[in-house]
Short mmCIF file of N, CA and C in Angstrom, two decimals:
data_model
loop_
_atom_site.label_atom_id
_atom_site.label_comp_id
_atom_site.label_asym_id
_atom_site.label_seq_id
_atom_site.Cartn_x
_atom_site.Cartn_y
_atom_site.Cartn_z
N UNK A 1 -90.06 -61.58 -34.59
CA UNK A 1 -89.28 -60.65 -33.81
C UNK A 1 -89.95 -59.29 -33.88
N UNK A 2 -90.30 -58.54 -32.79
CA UNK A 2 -90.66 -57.01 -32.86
C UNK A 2 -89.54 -56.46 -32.05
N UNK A 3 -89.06 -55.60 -32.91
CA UNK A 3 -88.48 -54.53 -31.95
C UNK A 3 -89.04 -53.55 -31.86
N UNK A 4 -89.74 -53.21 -30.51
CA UNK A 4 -90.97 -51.72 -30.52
C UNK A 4 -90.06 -50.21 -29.28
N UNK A 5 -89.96 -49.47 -29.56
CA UNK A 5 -89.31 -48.36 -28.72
C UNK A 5 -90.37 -47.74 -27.93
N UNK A 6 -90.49 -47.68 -26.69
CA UNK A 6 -91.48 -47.16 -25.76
C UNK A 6 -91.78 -45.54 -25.65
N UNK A 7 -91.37 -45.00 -26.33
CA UNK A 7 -90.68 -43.55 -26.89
C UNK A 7 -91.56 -43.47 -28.37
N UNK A 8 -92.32 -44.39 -29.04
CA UNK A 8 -92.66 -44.71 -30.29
C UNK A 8 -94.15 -43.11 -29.80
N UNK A 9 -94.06 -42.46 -30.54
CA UNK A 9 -94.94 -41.20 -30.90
C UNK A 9 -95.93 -42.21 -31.79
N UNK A 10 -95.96 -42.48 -33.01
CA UNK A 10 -97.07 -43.40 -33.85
C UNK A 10 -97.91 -44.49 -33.56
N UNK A 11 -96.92 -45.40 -32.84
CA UNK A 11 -97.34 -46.50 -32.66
C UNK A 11 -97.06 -47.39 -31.03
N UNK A 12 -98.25 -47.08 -30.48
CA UNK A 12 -98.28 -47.52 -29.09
C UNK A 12 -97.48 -48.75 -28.58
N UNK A 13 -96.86 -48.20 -28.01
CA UNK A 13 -95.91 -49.53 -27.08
C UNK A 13 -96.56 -50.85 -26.90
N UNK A 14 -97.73 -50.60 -26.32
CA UNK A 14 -98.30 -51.69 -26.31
C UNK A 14 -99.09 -52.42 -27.22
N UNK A 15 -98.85 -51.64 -28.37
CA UNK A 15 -99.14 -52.75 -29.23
C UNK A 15 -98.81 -53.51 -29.66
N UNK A 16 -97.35 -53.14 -29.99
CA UNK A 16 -96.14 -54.46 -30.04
C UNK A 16 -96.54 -55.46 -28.48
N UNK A 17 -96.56 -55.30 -27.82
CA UNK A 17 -96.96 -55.80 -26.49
C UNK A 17 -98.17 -56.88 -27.20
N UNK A 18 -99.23 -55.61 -27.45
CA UNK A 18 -100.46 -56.98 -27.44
C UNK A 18 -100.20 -58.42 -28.54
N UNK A 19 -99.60 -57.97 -29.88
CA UNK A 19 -98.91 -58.33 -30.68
C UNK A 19 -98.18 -59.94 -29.96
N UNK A 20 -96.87 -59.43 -29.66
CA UNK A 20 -96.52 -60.80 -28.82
C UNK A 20 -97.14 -61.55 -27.90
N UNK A 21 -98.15 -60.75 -26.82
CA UNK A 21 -98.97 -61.28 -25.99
C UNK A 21 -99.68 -62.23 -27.10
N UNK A 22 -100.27 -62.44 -28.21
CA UNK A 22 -101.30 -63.27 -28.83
C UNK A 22 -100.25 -64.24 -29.14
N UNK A 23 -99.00 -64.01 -30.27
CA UNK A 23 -98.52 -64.77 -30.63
C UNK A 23 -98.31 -66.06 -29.24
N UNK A 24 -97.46 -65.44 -28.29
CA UNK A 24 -97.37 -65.78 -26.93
C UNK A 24 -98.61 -67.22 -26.55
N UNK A 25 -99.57 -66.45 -26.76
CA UNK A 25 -100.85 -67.24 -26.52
C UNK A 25 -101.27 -68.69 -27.55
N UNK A 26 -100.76 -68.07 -28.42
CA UNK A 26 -100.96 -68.66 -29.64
C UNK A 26 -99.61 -70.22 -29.55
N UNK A 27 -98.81 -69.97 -28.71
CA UNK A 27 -97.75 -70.96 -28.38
C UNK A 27 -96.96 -70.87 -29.46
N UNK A 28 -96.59 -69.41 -30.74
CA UNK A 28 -95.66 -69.44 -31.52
C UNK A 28 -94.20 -68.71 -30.93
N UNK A 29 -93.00 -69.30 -31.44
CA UNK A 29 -92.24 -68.66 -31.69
C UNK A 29 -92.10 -67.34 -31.84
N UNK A 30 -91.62 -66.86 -30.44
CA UNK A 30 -92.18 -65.18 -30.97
C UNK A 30 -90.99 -64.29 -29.63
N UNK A 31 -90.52 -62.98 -30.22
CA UNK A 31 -89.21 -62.26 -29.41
C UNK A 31 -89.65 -61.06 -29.40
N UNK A 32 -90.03 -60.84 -28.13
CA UNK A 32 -90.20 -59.01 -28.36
C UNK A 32 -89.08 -58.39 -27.65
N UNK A 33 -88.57 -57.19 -28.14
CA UNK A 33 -87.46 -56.76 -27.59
C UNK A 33 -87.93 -55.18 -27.31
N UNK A 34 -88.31 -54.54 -26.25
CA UNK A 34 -88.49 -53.26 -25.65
C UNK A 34 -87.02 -52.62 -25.74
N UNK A 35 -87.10 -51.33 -26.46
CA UNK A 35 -86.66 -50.28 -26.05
C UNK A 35 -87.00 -48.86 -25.87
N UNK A 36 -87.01 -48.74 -24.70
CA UNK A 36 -87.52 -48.08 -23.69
C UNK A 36 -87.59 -46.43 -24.10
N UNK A 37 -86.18 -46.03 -24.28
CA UNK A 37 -85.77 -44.62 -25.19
C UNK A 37 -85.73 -44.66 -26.72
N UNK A 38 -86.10 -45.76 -27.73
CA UNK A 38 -86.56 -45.44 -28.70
C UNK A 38 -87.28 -44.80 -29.17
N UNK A 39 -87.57 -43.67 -30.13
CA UNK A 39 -88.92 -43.54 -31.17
C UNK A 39 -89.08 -44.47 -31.77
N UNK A 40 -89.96 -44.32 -32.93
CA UNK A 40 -90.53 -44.56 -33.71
C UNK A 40 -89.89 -45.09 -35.25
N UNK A 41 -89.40 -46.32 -35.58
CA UNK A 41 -89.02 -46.35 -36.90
C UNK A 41 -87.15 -46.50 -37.81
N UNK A 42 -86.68 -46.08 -35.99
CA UNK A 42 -85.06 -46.16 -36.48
C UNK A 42 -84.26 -47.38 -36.22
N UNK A 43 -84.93 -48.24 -36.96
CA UNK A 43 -84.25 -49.63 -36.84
C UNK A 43 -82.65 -49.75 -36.71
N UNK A 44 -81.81 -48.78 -37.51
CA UNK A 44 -80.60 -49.17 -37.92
C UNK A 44 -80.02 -48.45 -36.26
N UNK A 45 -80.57 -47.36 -35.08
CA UNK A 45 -80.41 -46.46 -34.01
C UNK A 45 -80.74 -47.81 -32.96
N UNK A 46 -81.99 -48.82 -32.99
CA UNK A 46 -81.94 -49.55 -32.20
C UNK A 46 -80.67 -50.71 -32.04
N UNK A 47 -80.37 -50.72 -33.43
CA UNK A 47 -79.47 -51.97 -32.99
C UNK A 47 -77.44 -51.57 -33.25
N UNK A 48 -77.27 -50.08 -32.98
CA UNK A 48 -76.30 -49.67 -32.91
C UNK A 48 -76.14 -48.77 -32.06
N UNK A 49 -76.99 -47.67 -31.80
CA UNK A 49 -77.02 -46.78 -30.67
C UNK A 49 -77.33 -46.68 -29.30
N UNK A 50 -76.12 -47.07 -28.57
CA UNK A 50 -75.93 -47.06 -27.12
C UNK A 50 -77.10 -46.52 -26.26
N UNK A 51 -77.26 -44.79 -26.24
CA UNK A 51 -78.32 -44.21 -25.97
C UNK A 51 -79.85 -45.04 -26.28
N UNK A 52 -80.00 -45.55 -27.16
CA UNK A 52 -81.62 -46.14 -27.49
C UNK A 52 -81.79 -47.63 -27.12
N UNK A 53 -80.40 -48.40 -27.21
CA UNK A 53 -80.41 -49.49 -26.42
C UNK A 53 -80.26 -49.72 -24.87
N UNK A 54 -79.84 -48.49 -24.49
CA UNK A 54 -79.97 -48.66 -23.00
C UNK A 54 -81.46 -49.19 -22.55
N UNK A 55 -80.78 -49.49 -21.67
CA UNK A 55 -82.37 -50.30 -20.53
C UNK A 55 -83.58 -51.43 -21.64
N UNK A 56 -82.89 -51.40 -22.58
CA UNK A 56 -83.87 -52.79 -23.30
C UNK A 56 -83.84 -53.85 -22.76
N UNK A 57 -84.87 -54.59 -22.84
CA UNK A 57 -85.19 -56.11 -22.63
C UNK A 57 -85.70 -56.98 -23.54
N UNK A 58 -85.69 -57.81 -23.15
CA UNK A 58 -86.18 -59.03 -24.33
C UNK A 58 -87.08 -59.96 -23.47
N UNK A 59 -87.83 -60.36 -24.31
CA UNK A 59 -88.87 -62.16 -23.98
C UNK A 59 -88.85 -62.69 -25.03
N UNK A 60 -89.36 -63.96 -24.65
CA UNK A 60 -89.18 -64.80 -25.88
C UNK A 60 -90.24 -66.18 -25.00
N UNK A 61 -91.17 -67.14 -26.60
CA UNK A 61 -91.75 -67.71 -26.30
C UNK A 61 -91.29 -68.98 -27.31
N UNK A 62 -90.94 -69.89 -26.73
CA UNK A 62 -91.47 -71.33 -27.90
C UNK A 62 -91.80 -72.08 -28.04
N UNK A 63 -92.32 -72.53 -29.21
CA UNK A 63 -93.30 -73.41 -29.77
C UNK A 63 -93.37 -74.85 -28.96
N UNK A 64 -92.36 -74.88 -29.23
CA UNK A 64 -91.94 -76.00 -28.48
C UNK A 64 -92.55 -76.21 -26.60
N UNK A 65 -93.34 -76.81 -26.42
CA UNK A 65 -94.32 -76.82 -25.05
C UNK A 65 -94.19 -75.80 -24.84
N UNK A 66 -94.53 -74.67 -25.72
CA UNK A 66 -94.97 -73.24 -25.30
C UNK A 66 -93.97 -72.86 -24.36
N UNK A 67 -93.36 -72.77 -24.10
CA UNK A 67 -92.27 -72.10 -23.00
C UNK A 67 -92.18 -70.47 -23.19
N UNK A 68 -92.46 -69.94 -21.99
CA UNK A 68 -92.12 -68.38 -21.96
C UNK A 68 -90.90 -67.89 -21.01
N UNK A 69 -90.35 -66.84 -21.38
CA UNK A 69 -88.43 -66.68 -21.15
C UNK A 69 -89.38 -65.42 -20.49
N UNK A 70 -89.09 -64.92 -19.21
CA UNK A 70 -89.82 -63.54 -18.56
C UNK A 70 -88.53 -62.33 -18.90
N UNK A 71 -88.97 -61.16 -18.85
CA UNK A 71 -88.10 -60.34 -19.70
C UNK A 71 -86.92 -59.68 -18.86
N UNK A 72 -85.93 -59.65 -20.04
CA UNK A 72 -84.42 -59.70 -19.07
C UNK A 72 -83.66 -58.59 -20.09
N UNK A 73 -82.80 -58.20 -19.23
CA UNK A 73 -82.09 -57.27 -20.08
C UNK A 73 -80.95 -57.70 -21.19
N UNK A 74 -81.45 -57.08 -22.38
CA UNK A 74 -80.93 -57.42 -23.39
C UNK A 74 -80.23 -56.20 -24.36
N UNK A 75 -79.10 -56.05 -24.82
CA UNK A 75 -78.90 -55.41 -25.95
C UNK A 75 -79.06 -55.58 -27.40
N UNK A 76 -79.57 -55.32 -27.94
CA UNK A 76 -80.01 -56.05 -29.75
C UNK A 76 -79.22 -55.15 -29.97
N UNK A 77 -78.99 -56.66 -31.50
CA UNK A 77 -77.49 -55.52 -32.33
C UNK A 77 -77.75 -56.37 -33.53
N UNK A 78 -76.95 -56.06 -34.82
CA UNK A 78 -77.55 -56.41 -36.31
C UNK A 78 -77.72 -57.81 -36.30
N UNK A 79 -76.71 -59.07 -35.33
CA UNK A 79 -76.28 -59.83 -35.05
C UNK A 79 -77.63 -60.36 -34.87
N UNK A 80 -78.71 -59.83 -33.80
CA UNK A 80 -79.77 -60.28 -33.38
C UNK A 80 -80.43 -60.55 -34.43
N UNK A 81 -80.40 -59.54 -34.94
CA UNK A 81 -82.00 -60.00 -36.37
C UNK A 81 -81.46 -61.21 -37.34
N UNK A 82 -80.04 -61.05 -38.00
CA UNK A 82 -79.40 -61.60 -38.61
C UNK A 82 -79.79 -63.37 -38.37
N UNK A 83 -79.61 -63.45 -37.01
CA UNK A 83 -79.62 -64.97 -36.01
C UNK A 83 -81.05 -65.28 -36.46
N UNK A 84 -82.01 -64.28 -35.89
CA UNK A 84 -83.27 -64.87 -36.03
C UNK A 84 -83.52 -65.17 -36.98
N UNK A 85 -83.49 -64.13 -38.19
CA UNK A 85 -83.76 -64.46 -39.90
C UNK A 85 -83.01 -66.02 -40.26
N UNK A 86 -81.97 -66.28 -39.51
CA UNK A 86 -81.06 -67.32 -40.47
C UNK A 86 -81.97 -68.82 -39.49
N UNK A 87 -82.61 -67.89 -38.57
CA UNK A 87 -83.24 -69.71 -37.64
C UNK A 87 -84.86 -69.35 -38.50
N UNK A 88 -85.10 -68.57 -38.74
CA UNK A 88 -86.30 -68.57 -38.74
C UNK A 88 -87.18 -68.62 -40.24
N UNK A 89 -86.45 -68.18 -41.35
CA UNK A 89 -86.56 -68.26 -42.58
C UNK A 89 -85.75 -68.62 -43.23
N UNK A 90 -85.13 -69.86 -43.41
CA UNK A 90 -84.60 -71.04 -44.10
C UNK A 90 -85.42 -71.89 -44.87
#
């Protein structure tokens, strides 16, 4: 899972981008979630604050015959990470 804010001052948007693009490629299991009015680093602002979740989207790829989900609007909330961690590290 990346959650990257397009607003990120440090760390280029698209790197989270290129990031999933490989995994993507790579045919893993992989969720990138854009938000658009994020900075840089406020995990606990992305997945509670209205303002920084506006206009986010999500993709998603899986393993499974590689399947790619094209990106749709999504709100992430603690719920999100929570889900993934409990599918994904068991």
């Amino acid at each position: 899972m990346i959650l990257h804010g397009n607003s990120d001052p440090l760390v280029p948007h698209n790197q989270g981008e290129q990031f999933y693009m490989a995994l993507n490629k790579a045919c893993k299991d992989a969720i990138f979630i854009s938000l658009p009015k994020a900075p840089h680093g406020n995990s606990n602002g992305f997945l509670t604050d209205d303002s920084l979740r506006e206009a986010a989207t999500m993709r998603s790829t899986v393993s499974a015959g590689c399947a790619v989900a094209n990106p749709m609007p999504y709100r992430p909330a603690w719920k999100t990470v929570i889900d993934f961690l409990d599918r994904y590290m068991k």
